[in-house]
Coordinates of C-alpha atoms in Angstrom, one line a residue:
Chain H
M298 CA 6.8 5.2 21.6
K299 CA 9.1 5.5 18.5
K300 CA 7.3 7.3 15.7
F301 CA 8.1 9.8 13.0
L302 CA 6.4 12.8 14.7
N303 CA 6.9 16.4 15.6
D304 CA 4.4 17.4 18.3
P305 CA 2.0 14.5 18.8
A306 CA -0.9 17.0 18.9
D307 CA -0.1 18.0 15.3
V308 CA 0.1 14.6 13.7
V309 CA -3.1 14.8 11.7
R310 CA -2.5 18.3 10.5
D311 CA 1.1 17.4 9.5
A312 CA 0.0 14.2 7.8
L313 CA -2.7 16.1 5.8
T314 CA 0.0 18.5 4.6
G315 CA 2.0 15.6 3.2
F316 CA -1.1 13.9 1.8
I317 CA -2.2 16.9 -0.1
A318 CA 1.4 17.6 -1.3
A319 CA 1.5 14.1 -2.7
H320 CA -2.0 14.0 -4.3
A321 CA -2.8 17.6 -5.4
D322 CA -3.7 16.2 -8.8
L323 CA -6.6 14.1 -7.3
V324 CA -7.8 15.9 -4.2
R325 CA -8.0 19.2 -2.5
L326 CA -7.8 19.9 1.2
H327 CA -10.0 22.4 3.1
R328 CA -8.7 23.4 6.5
N329 CA -10.9 24.8 9.3
P330 CA -12.9 22.7 9.3
A331 CA -10.9 20.0 7.7
F332 CA -12.1 17.9 4.8
V333 CA -10.7 16.4 1.7
Q334 CA -12.6 16.8 -1.5
R335 CA -12.4 15.4 -5.0
A336 CA -10.4 17.7 -7.3
G337 CA -12.9 19.6 -9.4
G338 CA -15.7 18.8 -7.0
T339 CA -18.7 16.5 -7.5
P340 CA -19.9 16.4 -11.1
A341 CA -23.2 18.3 -11.6
G342 CA -26.3 16.1 -10.9
K343 CA -24.3 13.3 -9.3
V344 CA -25.2 12.1 -5.7
A345 CA -22.3 13.1 -3.5
I346 CA -20.8 10.3 -1.4
V347 CA -19.3 11.6 1.8
S348 CA -17.6 9.7 4.6
G349 CA -15.1 10.2 7.3
G350 CA -14.0 9.1 10.7
G351 CA -11.1 9.2 13.1
S352 CA -7.6 9.5 11.7
G353 CA -5.2 6.6 12.2
H354 CA -6.8 4.3 9.6
E355 CA -5.1 5.7 6.6
P356 CA -5.7 5.4 3.7
L357 CA -9.3 5.2 5.0
H358 CA -11.1 7.5 4.3
I359 CA -9.1 10.4 2.7
G360 CA -7.2 8.0 0.4
F361 CA -10.4 6.9 -1.2
V362 CA -11.6 10.3 -2.4
G363 CA -11.8 10.6 -6.2
P364 CA -13.8 9.6 -9.3
G365 CA -15.5 6.3 -8.7
M366 CA -15.4 6.5 -4.9
L367 CA -15.9 9.3 -2.4
D368 CA -16.6 12.9 -3.2
A369 CA -15.4 14.0 0.2
A370 CA -14.0 12.6 3.5
C371 CA -13.7 14.2 6.9
P372 CA -10.6 13.2 9.0
G373 CA -11.2 13.5 12.7
A374 CA -8.5 13.6 15.3
V375 CA -6.7 10.2 15.9
F376 CA -9.4 7.6 16.7
T377 CA -11.9 10.4 17.2
S378 CA -15.0 11.2 15.1
P379 CA -15.0 14.2 12.9
T380 CA -17.1 17.0 14.3
P381 CA -20.5 17.9 12.9
D382 CA -19.2 21.2 11.5
Q383 CA -16.6 19.3 9.5
I384 CA -19.3 17.0 8.1
L385 CA -21.6 19.9 7.3
A386 CA -18.9 21.8 5.5
A387 CA -18.0 18.7 3.4
M388 CA -21.7 18.1 2.6
D389 CA -22.2 21.8 1.5
A390 CA -19.1 21.7 -0.6
S391 CA -20.0 18.3 -2.2
D392 CA -23.6 18.6 -3.0
A393 CA -24.1 19.0 -6.7
G394 CA -27.8 19.1 -6.8
A395 CA -28.6 15.5 -6.2
G396 CA -28.0 15.3 -2.5
V397 CA -25.5 13.7 -0.3
L398 CA -25.2 10.1 1.0
L399 CA -23.2 9.8 4.2
L400 CA -21.4 6.5 4.9
V401 CA -20.8 6.1 8.6
K402 CA -18.9 3.5 10.5
N403 CA -20.8 2.0 13.4
Y404 CA -19.2 3.7 16.4
D405 CA -21.1 5.9 18.9
G406 CA -19.1 9.0 18.2
D407 CA -19.4 8.7 14.4
V408 CA -23.1 7.8 14.4
M409 CA -23.9 10.7 16.7
N410 CA -21.9 13.4 14.9
F411 CA -23.0 12.3 11.4
E412 CA -26.6 12.2 12.7
M413 CA -26.2 15.7 14.1
A414 CA -24.8 16.9 10.8
A415 CA -27.6 15.3 8.8
E416 CA -30.2 17.0 11.1
L417 CA -28.6 20.4 10.6
A418 CA -28.0 19.9 6.8
T419 CA -29.6 22.2 4.4
V420 CA -29.0 19.8 1.5
P421 CA -31.0 16.6 0.9
C422 CA -29.2 13.8 2.6
R423 CA -29.4 10.1 3.6
S424 CA -27.1 8.1 5.9
V425 CA -26.1 4.5 6.0
V426 CA -24.3 2.9 8.9
I427 CA -21.7 0.3 8.1
D428 CA -21.4 -2.6 10.6
D429 CA -19.5 -5.3 8.8
D430 CA -17.5 -6.6 11.8
A431 CA -18.5 -10.2 12.4
A432 CA -17.1 -9.8 15.9
G433 CA -19.4 -7.1 17.1
G434 CA -21.1 -5.1 14.4
R435 CA -18.5 -2.3 14.3
G436 CA -17.7 -0.6 11.0
V437 CA -14.3 -1.9 9.9
A438 CA -12.4 -2.7 6.7
G439 CA -15.6 -3.6 4.8
T440 CA -16.2 0.1 4.7
V441 CA -13.7 0.3 1.8
V442 CA -15.8 -2.2 -0.2
V443 CA -19.0 -0.4 0.5
E444 CA -17.4 3.0 -0.5
K445 CA -16.1 1.4 -3.7
L446 CA -19.4 -0.1 -4.7
V447 CA -21.6 2.9 -3.8
G448 CA -19.1 5.3 -5.3
A449 CA -19.2 3.4 -8.6
F450 CA -23.0 3.3 -8.4
A451 CA -23.3 7.0 -7.9
E452 CA -21.2 7.6 -11.0
T453 CA -23.9 5.8 -13.1
G454 CA -26.3 8.6 -12.3
A455 CA -28.4 6.7 -9.7
D456 CA -30.5 9.0 -7.4
L457 CA -30.1 9.4 -3.7
A458 CA -32.6 6.8 -2.6
A459 CA -31.1 4.2 -5.0
C460 CA -27.6 5.0 -3.7
E461 CA -28.8 4.5 -0.1
A462 CA -30.5 1.2 -1.0
L463 CA -27.2 0.0 -2.7
A464 CA -25.2 1.0 0.3
V465 CA -27.5 -1.0 2.6
R466 CA -27.3 -4.0 0.3
A467 CA -23.5 -3.8 -0.1
N468 CA -23.1 -3.6 3.7
R469 CA -25.4 -6.6 4.3
A470 CA -23.4 -8.6 1.8
T471 CA -20.1 -7.8 3.6
R472 CA -18.6 -9.3 6.7
S473 CA -15.1 -8.8 8.2
L474 CA -13.0 -10.3 10.9
G475 CA -9.6 -9.2 12.3
V476 CA -6.8 -10.6 14.3
A477 CA -4.0 -8.6 16.0
L478 CA -0.4 -9.7 16.8
S479 CA 0.2 -6.3 18.6
S480 CA -1.7 -3.4 19.9
C481 CA -1.3 0.1 18.6
T482 CA 0.0 3.3 20.2
V483 CA -2.0 6.5 20.0
P484 CA 0.6 9.3 19.5
E485 CA -0.8 11.6 22.2
V486 CA -0.9 8.6 24.7
G487 CA 2.5 7.2 24.0
E488 CA 1.8 3.7 25.3
P489 CA 0.2 0.7 23.6
S490 CA -3.5 0.5 24.2
F491 CA -3.2 -3.0 25.5
A492 CA -0.5 -5.7 25.8
I493 CA -0.3 -8.9 23.9
G494 CA 2.3 -11.5 25.0
V495 CA 5.0 -13.0 22.8
G496 CA 3.0 -16.2 22.2
E497 CA -0.4 -14.6 22.0
M498 CA -2.8 -13.0 19.5
E499 CA -6.1 -11.2 19.9
E500 CA -9.0 -12.5 17.8
G501 CA -12.0 -10.4 16.7
V502 CA -10.1 -7.2 17.2
G503 CA -11.3 -3.8 16.3
I504 CA -9.5 -1.0 14.5
H505 CA -9.0 1.4 17.5
G506 CA -6.7 -0.6 19.8
E507 CA -9.7 -1.9 21.7
R508 CA -9.5 -5.5 23.0
G509 CA -10.8 -8.2 20.7
R510 CA -13.3 -11.0 21.4
R511 CA -10.8 -13.5 22.7
R512 CA -7.1 -13.9 23.5
A513 CA -5.6 -17.0 22.0
A514 CA -2.3 -18.7 21.7
M515 CA -0.3 -17.9 18.5
K516 CA -1.0 -20.6 15.8
P517 CA 0.3 -21.4 12.4
A518 CA -1.2 -19.2 9.7
R519 CA -3.2 -22.2 8.3
E520 CA -5.1 -22.6 11.5
I521 CA -5.6 -18.9 12.1
T522 CA -7.2 -18.5 8.6
R523 CA -9.3 -21.7 9.0
D524 CA -10.8 -20.4 12.2
M525 CA -11.3 -16.8 10.9
V526 CA -12.9 -18.1 7.7
G527 CA -15.2 -20.3 9.8
T528 CA -16.4 -17.4 11.9
L529 CA -16.9 -15.3 8.8
L530 CA -18.9 -17.9 6.9
A531 CA -21.2 -18.4 9.9
S532 CA -21.9 -14.7 10.0
L533 CA -22.3 -14.2 6.2
P534 CA -25.9 -14.0 4.9
Q535 CA -27.0 -16.6 2.4
G536 CA -26.6 -15.8 -1.2
D537 CA -24.6 -16.5 -4.3
D538 CA -21.5 -18.6 -4.1
E539 CA -19.3 -15.9 -5.7
V540 CA -17.4 -13.6 -3.4
L541 CA -14.8 -10.9 -3.2
L542 CA -12.0 -11.5 -0.7
M543 CA -10.1 -8.6 0.8
T544 CA -7.1 -9.2 3.0
N545 CA -6.4 -6.0 4.9
G546 CA -3.2 -5.2 6.9
F547 CA -3.6 -3.2 10.1
A548 CA -0.3 -1.4 9.2
S549 CA 2.7 -3.3 10.6
T550 CA 2.2 -6.6 8.9
P551 CA 4.4 -7.0 5.8
L552 CA 2.8 -7.6 2.4
I553 CA 4.6 -11.0 2.1
E554 CA 2.5 -12.2 5.2
L555 CA -0.7 -10.6 3.8
Y556 CA -0.3 -12.5 0.6
L557 CA 0.4 -15.7 2.5
M558 CA -2.8 -15.2 4.6
H559 CA -4.8 -14.3 1.5
G560 CA -3.9 -17.5 -0.3
L561 CA -4.8 -19.6 2.7
A562 CA -8.1 -17.8 3.3
Q563 CA -9.0 -18.3 -0.4
E564 CA -8.3 -22.0 0.0
H565 CA -10.5 -22.2 3.0
L566 CA -13.3 -20.3 1.3
E567 CA -13.1 -22.5 -1.8
R568 CA -13.2 -25.7 0.3
A569 CA -16.4 -24.3 1.7
G570 CA -17.9 -24.1 -1.8
L571 CA -17.4 -20.4 -2.5
R572 CA -15.7 -19.0 -5.6
V573 CA -13.3 -16.0 -5.0
T574 CA -13.5 -14.1 -8.2
R575 CA -12.3 -10.7 -7.0
S576 CA -9.5 -9.8 -4.5
L577 CA -7.8 -6.9 -2.8
V578 CA -4.7 -7.3 -0.7
G579 CA -3.0 -4.4 1.2
N580 CA -3.2 -1.9 4.0
V581 CA -6.6 -0.2 3.3
C582 CA -8.1 0.2 6.8
T583 CA -5.3 0.4 9.4
S584 CA -5.1 0.9 13.1
L585 CA -2.1 3.2 13.6
D586 CA 0.9 0.8 14.0
M587 CA -1.0 -2.4 14.9
A588 CA 0.4 -5.7 13.5
G589 CA -2.3 -8.0 12.3
C590 CA -4.8 -8.4 9.5
S591 CA -8.5 -8.8 8.7
F592 CA -10.4 -10.6 6.1
T593 CA -13.5 -9.1 4.4
V594 CA -15.8 -11.3 2.4
T595 CA -18.5 -9.8 0.2
R596 CA -21.1 -11.9 -1.7
L597 CA -21.1 -10.7 -5.3
D598 CA -23.8 -10.7 -7.9
D599 CA -23.6 -9.4 -11.5
E600 CA -24.4 -5.8 -10.4
L601 CA -21.9 -5.7 -7.4
R602 CA -19.2 -7.4 -9.5
R603 CA -19.6 -4.7 -12.3
L604 CA -19.5 -1.9 -9.6
W605 CA -16.3 -3.4 -8.1
D606 CA -14.7 -3.5 -11.6
A607 CA -15.7 0.0 -12.5
P608 CA -12.9 2.6 -13.0
V609 CA -11.7 4.4 -9.9
R610 CA -9.0 7.0 -9.4
T611 CA -8.1 7.9 -5.9
P612 CA -4.8 8.2 -4.0
A613 CA -5.1 4.6 -2.6
L614 CA -7.0 2.7 -5.2
A615 CA -6.8 3.2 -9.0
R616 CA -7.5 1.1 -12.0
Chain O
M1339 CA 9.1 -13.8 16.3
K1340 CA 5.4 -13.3 15.8
K1341 CA 4.5 -13.6 12.1
F1342 CA 1.7 -15.1 10.0
L1343 CA 3.5 -18.1 8.9
N1344 CA 3.3 -21.9 8.4
D1345 CA 6.8 -23.4 8.0
P1346 CA 9.2 -20.5 7.8
A1347 CA 11.0 -22.4 5.0
D1348 CA 7.8 -22.1 2.9
V1349 CA 7.1 -18.4 3.3
V1350 CA 8.0 -17.4 -0.3
R1351 CA 6.1 -20.3 -1.8
D1352 CA 3.0 -19.7 0.3
A1353 CA 3.1 -15.9 -0.4
L1354 CA 3.4 -16.5 -4.1
T1355 CA 0.3 -18.7 -3.9
G1356 CA -1.7 -15.8 -2.4
F1357 CA -0.1 -13.3 -4.7
I1358 CA -1.2 -15.1 -7.8
A1359 CA -4.6 -15.9 -6.4
A1360 CA -5.1 -12.1 -5.9
H1361 CA -3.7 -11.0 -9.2
A1362 CA -4.5 -13.7 -11.8
D1363 CA -5.9 -11.0 -14.0
L1364 CA -2.6 -9.2 -14.3
V1365 CA 0.2 -11.7 -13.9
R1366 CA 0.9 -15.4 -14.2
L1367 CA 3.2 -17.5 -12.0
H1368 CA 5.7 -20.1 -13.2
R1369 CA 7.0 -22.5 -10.6
N1370 CA 10.2 -24.4 -10.8
P1371 CA 12.0 -22.2 -11.5
A1372 CA 9.8 -19.5 -10.0
F1373 CA 9.1 -16.2 -11.9
V1374 CA 6.2 -13.9 -12.3
Q1375 CA 5.3 -12.9 -15.8
R1376 CA 3.0 -10.3 -17.3
A1377 CA -0.3 -11.9 -18.2
G1378 CA -0.4 -12.4 -22.0
G1379 CA 3.4 -12.2 -22.2
T1380 CA 5.6 -9.5 -23.7
P1381 CA 3.9 -7.8 -26.7
A1382 CA 5.7 -8.8 -29.9
G1383 CA 8.6 -6.7 -30.8
K1384 CA 8.8 -4.9 -27.4
V1385 CA 12.0 -5.1 -25.4
A1386 CA 11.3 -7.2 -22.3
I1387 CA 12.2 -5.6 -19.0
V1388 CA 13.1 -8.3 -16.4
S1389 CA 14.1 -7.8 -12.8
G1390 CA 14.2 -9.7 -9.5
G1391 CA 15.9 -10.1 -6.2
G1392 CA 15.5 -11.6 -2.8
S1393 CA 12.0 -11.8 -1.4
G1394 CA 11.0 -9.8 1.7
H1395 CA 10.8 -6.5 -0.2
E1396 CA 7.2 -6.8 -1.5
P1397 CA 5.7 -5.4 -3.6
L1398 CA 9.2 -5.1 -5.2
H1399 CA 9.6 -6.8 -7.7
I1400 CA 6.7 -9.1 -8.4
G1401 CA 4.1 -6.4 -7.7
F1402 CA 5.5 -4.3 -10.5
V1403 CA 5.0 -6.8 -13.3
G1404 CA 2.5 -5.6 -15.9
P1405 CA 1.9 -3.3 -18.8
G1406 CA 4.1 -0.1 -18.5
M1407 CA 6.6 -1.7 -16.1
L1408 CA 8.2 -5.1 -15.8
D1409 CA 7.6 -8.1 -18.2
A1410 CA 8.9 -10.6 -15.6
A1411 CA 10.4 -10.7 -12.1
C1412 CA 12.2 -13.5 -10.3
P1413 CA 11.6 -13.8 -6.6
G1414 CA 14.5 -15.3 -4.7
A1415 CA 14.4 -16.8 -1.2
V1416 CA 14.1 -14.2 1.6
F1417 CA 17.0 -11.7 1.2
T1418 CA 18.7 -14.1 -1.3
S1419 CA 19.3 -13.5 -5.0
P1420 CA 17.3 -15.5 -7.5
T1421 CA 19.3 -18.2 -9.1
P1422 CA 20.6 -18.0 -12.7
D1423 CA 18.1 -20.7 -13.8
Q1424 CA 15.2 -18.6 -12.6
I1425 CA 16.6 -15.6 -14.4
L1426 CA 17.3 -17.5 -17.6
A1427 CA 13.7 -19.0 -17.6
A1428 CA 12.2 -15.6 -17.1
M1429 CA 14.4 -14.2 -20.0
D1430 CA 13.4 -17.0 -22.3
A1431 CA 9.7 -16.6 -21.5
S1432 CA 9.8 -12.8 -21.9
D1433 CA 11.8 -12.2 -25.0
A1434 CA 9.5 -11.1 -27.8
G1435 CA 12.1 -10.7 -30.5
A1436 CA 13.6 -7.4 -29.3
G1437 CA 15.8 -8.7 -26.5
V1438 CA 15.8 -8.4 -22.7
L1439 CA 17.0 -5.7 -20.4
L1440 CA 17.9 -6.9 -16.9
L1441 CA 17.5 -4.4 -14.1
V1442 CA 19.7 -5.5 -11.2
K1443 CA 20.0 -4.1 -7.7
N1444 CA 23.6 -3.6 -6.6
Y1445 CA 24.3 -6.5 -4.3
D1446 CA 27.0 -9.0 -4.8
G1447 CA 24.7 -12.0 -5.1
D1448 CA 22.3 -10.3 -7.5
V1449 CA 25.1 -8.9 -9.7
M1450 CA 26.8 -12.3 -9.8
N1451 CA 23.6 -14.3 -10.6
F1452 CA 22.2 -11.9 -13.2
E1453 CA 25.7 -11.7 -14.8
M1454 CA 25.8 -15.5 -15.0
A1455 CA 22.3 -15.6 -16.5
A1456 CA 23.3 -13.0 -19.1
E1457 CA 26.4 -15.0 -20.1
L1458 CA 24.4 -18.1 -20.6
A1459 CA 21.4 -16.4 -22.3
T1460 CA 20.5 -17.3 -25.8
V1461 CA 18.5 -14.2 -26.3
P1462 CA 20.0 -10.7 -26.8
C1463 CA 20.3 -9.0 -23.5
R1464 CA 21.8 -6.0 -21.7
S1465 CA 22.0 -5.4 -18.0
V1466 CA 21.9 -2.3 -15.9
V1467 CA 22.9 -2.2 -12.2
I1468 CA 20.9 0.1 -10.0
D1469 CA 22.9 1.8 -7.1
D1470 CA 20.7 4.6 -5.9
D1471 CA 21.5 4.4 -2.2
A1472 CA 23.2 7.6 -1.1
A1473 CA 24.6 5.8 1.9
G1474 CA 26.6 3.2 0.0
G1475 CA 25.6 2.6 -3.6
R1476 CA 23.3 -0.3 -2.9
G1477 CA 20.2 -0.7 -5.0
V1478 CA 17.2 0.3 -2.9
A1479 CA 13.8 1.9 -3.3
G1480 CA 14.9 4.0 -6.4
T1481 CA 14.7 0.7 -8.2
V1482 CA 10.9 1.2 -8.4
V1483 CA 11.4 4.6 -10.1
V1484 CA 13.9 3.1 -12.6
E1485 CA 11.6 0.2 -13.3
K1486 CA 8.7 2.6 -13.9
L1487 CA 10.6 4.9 -16.2
V1488 CA 12.3 2.1 -18.3
G1489 CA 9.0 0.1 -18.4
A1490 CA 7.2 3.1 -19.9
F1491 CA 10.1 3.7 -22.3
A1492 CA 10.0 0.1 -23.6
E1493 CA 6.3 0.4 -24.3
T1494 CA 7.1 3.2 -26.8
G1495 CA 8.9 0.7 -29.0
A1496 CA 12.4 1.8 -28.0
D1497 CA 15.1 -0.7 -28.9
L1498 CA 17.4 -2.6 -26.5
A1499 CA 20.3 -0.1 -26.6
A1500 CA 18.0 2.8 -26.1
C1501 CA 16.3 1.1 -23.1
E1502 CA 19.7 0.4 -21.6
A1503 CA 20.7 4.0 -22.0
L1504 CA 17.5 5.2 -20.4
A1505 CA 18.0 2.9 -17.5
V1506 CA 21.5 4.3 -16.9
R1507 CA 20.2 7.8 -17.1
A1508 CA 17.2 7.2 -14.8
N1509 CA 19.5 5.5 -12.2
R1510 CA 22.0 8.4 -12.3
A1511 CA 19.2 10.9 -11.8
T1512 CA 18.0 9.0 -8.7
R1513 CA 19.2 8.9 -5.1
S1514 CA 17.7 7.3 -2.0
L1515 CA 18.4 7.4 1.7
G1516 CA 16.7 5.4 4.5
V1517 CA 16.3 5.5 8.2
A1518 CA 15.1 2.6 10.4
L1519 CA 13.4 2.7 13.8
S1520 CA 13.6 -1.1 14.1
S1521 CA 15.4 -3.9 12.6
C1522 CA 13.7 -6.8 10.8
T1523 CA 13.3 -10.5 11.5
V1524 CA 14.1 -13.1 8.8
P1525 CA 11.5 -15.9 9.2
E1526 CA 14.1 -18.6 9.1
V1527 CA 16.3 -16.9 11.6
G1528 CA 13.5 -15.9 14.1
E1529 CA 15.5 -13.0 15.8
P1530 CA 15.9 -9.4 14.7
S1531 CA 19.0 -8.8 12.5
F1532 CA 20.3 -6.1 14.9
A1533 CA 19.0 -4.3 18.0
I1534 CA 17.9 -0.6 18.1
G1535 CA 17.3 1.0 21.5
V1536 CA 14.1 2.7 22.5
G1537 CA 15.6 6.2 22.0
E1538 CA 17.6 5.4 18.9
M1539 CA 17.4 5.2 15.1
E1540 CA 19.7 3.9 12.4
E1541 CA 20.6 6.3 9.6
G1542 CA 21.6 5.3 6.1
V1543 CA 20.1 1.8 6.6
G1544 CA 19.8 -0.8 3.8
I1545 CA 16.9 -3.0 3.0
H1546 CA 18.2 -6.3 4.3
G1547 CA 18.4 -5.7 8.0
E1548 CA 22.1 -4.7 7.6
R1549 CA 23.3 -2.0 9.9
G1550 CA 23.2 1.6 8.6
R1551 CA 25.8 4.2 8.3
R1552 CA 25.3 5.7 11.8
R1553 CA 23.4 5.1 15.0
A1554 CA 21.7 8.3 16.2
A1555 CA 19.4 9.5 18.9
M1556 CA 15.7 9.6 18.0
K1557 CA 14.8 13.1 16.8
P1558 CA 11.6 15.0 15.8
A1559 CA 10.5 14.2 12.3
R1560 CA 11.4 17.7 11.2
E1561 CA 15.0 17.2 12.1
I1562 CA 15.2 13.7 10.7
T1563 CA 13.9 14.9 7.3
R1564 CA 16.1 18.0 7.3
D1565 CA 19.2 15.8 7.8
M1566 CA 18.2 13.2 5.3
V1567 CA 17.3 15.7 2.6
G1568 CA 20.7 17.4 3.2
T1569 CA 22.5 14.1 2.6
L1570 CA 20.4 13.4 -0.5
L1571 CA 21.0 16.8 -2.0
A1572 CA 24.7 16.5 -1.5
S1573 CA 24.7 13.2 -3.4
L1574 CA 22.3 14.2 -6.2
P1575 CA 24.0 15.0 -9.5
Q1576 CA 23.5 18.5 -10.9
G1577 CA 20.5 19.1 -13.2
D1578 CA 17.1 20.6 -13.5
D1579 CA 15.4 21.9 -10.4
E1580 CA 12.3 19.7 -11.0
V1581 CA 12.2 16.4 -9.0
L1582 CA 10.1 13.4 -8.2
L1583 CA 9.9 12.7 -4.4
M1584 CA 9.1 9.2 -3.3
T1585 CA 8.5 8.4 0.4
N1586 CA 8.8 4.7 0.9
G1587 CA 7.8 2.7 4.0
F1588 CA 9.9 -0.3 5.0
A1589 CA 6.7 -2.1 6.1
S1590 CA 5.9 -1.3 9.7
T1591 CA 5.6 2.4 9.5
P1592 CA 2.0 3.6 9.2
L1593 CA 0.9 5.6 6.2
I1594 CA -0.1 8.6 8.5
E1595 CA 3.6 8.8 9.4
L1596 CA 4.8 8.4 5.9
Y1597 CA 2.6 11.3 4.7
L1598 CA 3.9 13.4 7.6
M1599 CA 7.5 12.6 6.5
H1600 CA 6.6 13.3 2.9
G1601 CA 5.3 16.7 3.6
L1602 CA 8.4 17.7 5.6
A1603 CA 10.8 16.3 3.0
Q1604 CA 9.0 18.3 0.3
E1605 CA 9.3 21.4 2.4
H1606 CA 13.0 20.9 2.9
L1607 CA 13.5 20.2 -0.9
E1608 CA 11.6 23.3 -1.8
R1609 CA 13.6 25.4 0.6
A1610 CA 16.7 24.2 -1.2
G1611 CA 15.2 25.5 -4.5
L1612 CA 13.8 22.3 -6.0
R1613 CA 10.3 21.9 -7.3
V1614 CA 8.6 18.6 -6.3
T1615 CA 6.2 18.0 -9.2
R1616 CA 5.6 14.2 -8.9
S1617 CA 5.1 12.2 -5.7
L1618 CA 4.7 8.6 -4.6
V1619 CA 4.0 7.6 -1.0
G1620 CA 3.7 4.1 0.3
N1621 CA 5.3 0.7 1.0
V1622 CA 7.0 0.0 -2.4
C1623 CA 10.3 -1.5 -1.4
T1624 CA 10.1 -3.0 2.1
S1625 CA 12.5 -4.8 4.4
L1626 CA 10.3 -7.6 5.9
D1627 CA 8.8 -6.1 9.1
M1628 CA 11.2 -3.2 9.5
A1629 CA 9.9 0.2 10.8
G1630 CA 11.3 3.2 9.0
C1631 CA 11.2 4.9 5.7
S1632 CA 13.4 6.1 2.8
F1633 CA 13.2 9.1 0.5
T1634 CA 14.0 8.8 -3.1
V1635 CA 14.6 11.9 -5.2
T1636 CA 14.8 11.7 -9.0
R1637 CA 15.7 14.7 -11.2
L1638 CA 13.0 15.0 -13.9
D1639 CA 13.1 16.4 -17.3
D1640 CA 10.3 16.5 -19.9
E1641 CA 11.1 12.9 -21.1
L1642 CA 11.4 11.4 -17.6
R1643 CA 8.2 13.2 -16.4
R1644 CA 6.3 11.9 -19.4
L1645 CA 7.5 8.4 -18.7
W1646 CA 6.6 8.6 -15.0
D1647 CA 3.1 9.8 -16.0
A1648 CA 2.6 7.0 -18.6
P1649 CA -0.1 4.4 -18.0
V1650 CA 0.8 1.5 -15.8
R1651 CA -1.2 -1.5 -14.7
T1652 CA 0.5 -3.8 -12.1
P1653 CA -0.6 -5.3 -8.8
A1654 CA 1.1 -2.5 -6.8
L1655 CA 1.0 0.5 -9.1
A1656 CA -1.8 1.4 -11.5
R1657 CA -3.1 4.6 -13.0

């Protein structure tokens, strides 16, 4: 394992120190229990949007805290759910009188700990589980899309029930699929989670170094994207022909390749009769040092398009 | 070599297709000769800021085209200077009556081709060579800082001579230093440019897979940053104690490690009596699939800080 590290046990703490040093204008960090909160707190009367999950997916979630997106995010240990006390503290700090909506990626640990926090909470709260992965219903990169759409919706003054309904709708309209060219190495483990041969790739991969749905021979990008878009389209619910396409890097795939993949995926989607009117390309939901990428497709309508276009000001996404 | 590719010879063309598909709202792409231009063109009477260089450093330069930064960028083949006809075409398309400032990274091929274009140009132009690398005077990640500062300055209506002077000043105030944990693989070559052992790293590395200044044993992040900040401080000109710190990833180093490195570098700078008041962390000037990072330190004064904070709207940087 070759990583920029001090003690592997301190990686999350040390990274949070750098994160808050870089973004003190946008966010503040609470330690013990750890959560990142929007600078200035949730505006009075706005529903607070709170998320979180294991670390190692940066910028998810802490990089998406700020006006137009999350009010707080709880970083767990690497690939480990945040604890209920982290989530409770973030909820207490974020509630501004209109309650808290929890956005939870569909993993046992996350679902359990966020549920426990919701049961113990003294503030009004609802919870939506995100399961955008077309290869198994896990919560993956589509989480960023849901966080953006719901974050923008909450800024309009929508109430807690309406925010919950929007999150459910955004999640249903969103499907993702990933492919890995390498595994990833958890710092405290020191060895790759699984091995991929020189001429192989892993299709339908998750974001925690877990094995994917299928090992396949390495193929030209044109064929990889054709197959991935095919699987995505089969799992996407019926709806308008207008879509958002997000091409997400897992960390070690260069932007030049992500753009190449994005162009090919857009071509395949348009050949299937869809119109890609909104795009995002970059490392938004990573898997430590994994090489690979995922596509996320969200069916848009006038409301979702407006919410996607709404202003946002966070460490990882601003416009 | 395991990359998302079709024919390695087409990687730049294919990536530009995806780039323009993703960012048609911000930029437009001219093919034959290839350059990326700010959507809507240079505002009338504004000095046009034009840059470019070999591909493989994305988002540099094409990702920094837009209001508040570059008016056009010319992408060369991978690690190869753009040709004079690309640069000339970009200059012609970008001049809005106030002339063109060329920002050129200090590499023989770039310097030669931009010089040739400047000699053949029919529009008024000046040229500034960026040589921020503390390990050899190459133009590296500090280019992004210079492009941001000069881009913001041009938006204020400054004339060509003033923009040139600001670029010279910004470049002098800026020093960078990189360290690599892996080499990179040029798609058309298919093999890493050099080998780094499991327990080794390469100090003072460039952004083209060239060897660095020194091979060293892998060390804890705290020691790497201490040594790098020491070298940077020794090469930084005297001046105000306020600085911008940019922690740049070369592509394959995860954001969690970049933040960790950023926090440590800031600590070392502050111990040396400097105040880090502005930060940027991310993959802004990459080297294909290299693992590693660089620090860039720019001495700020009131004018440079204001220019850094000025609005910018490009594919890779927006606020």
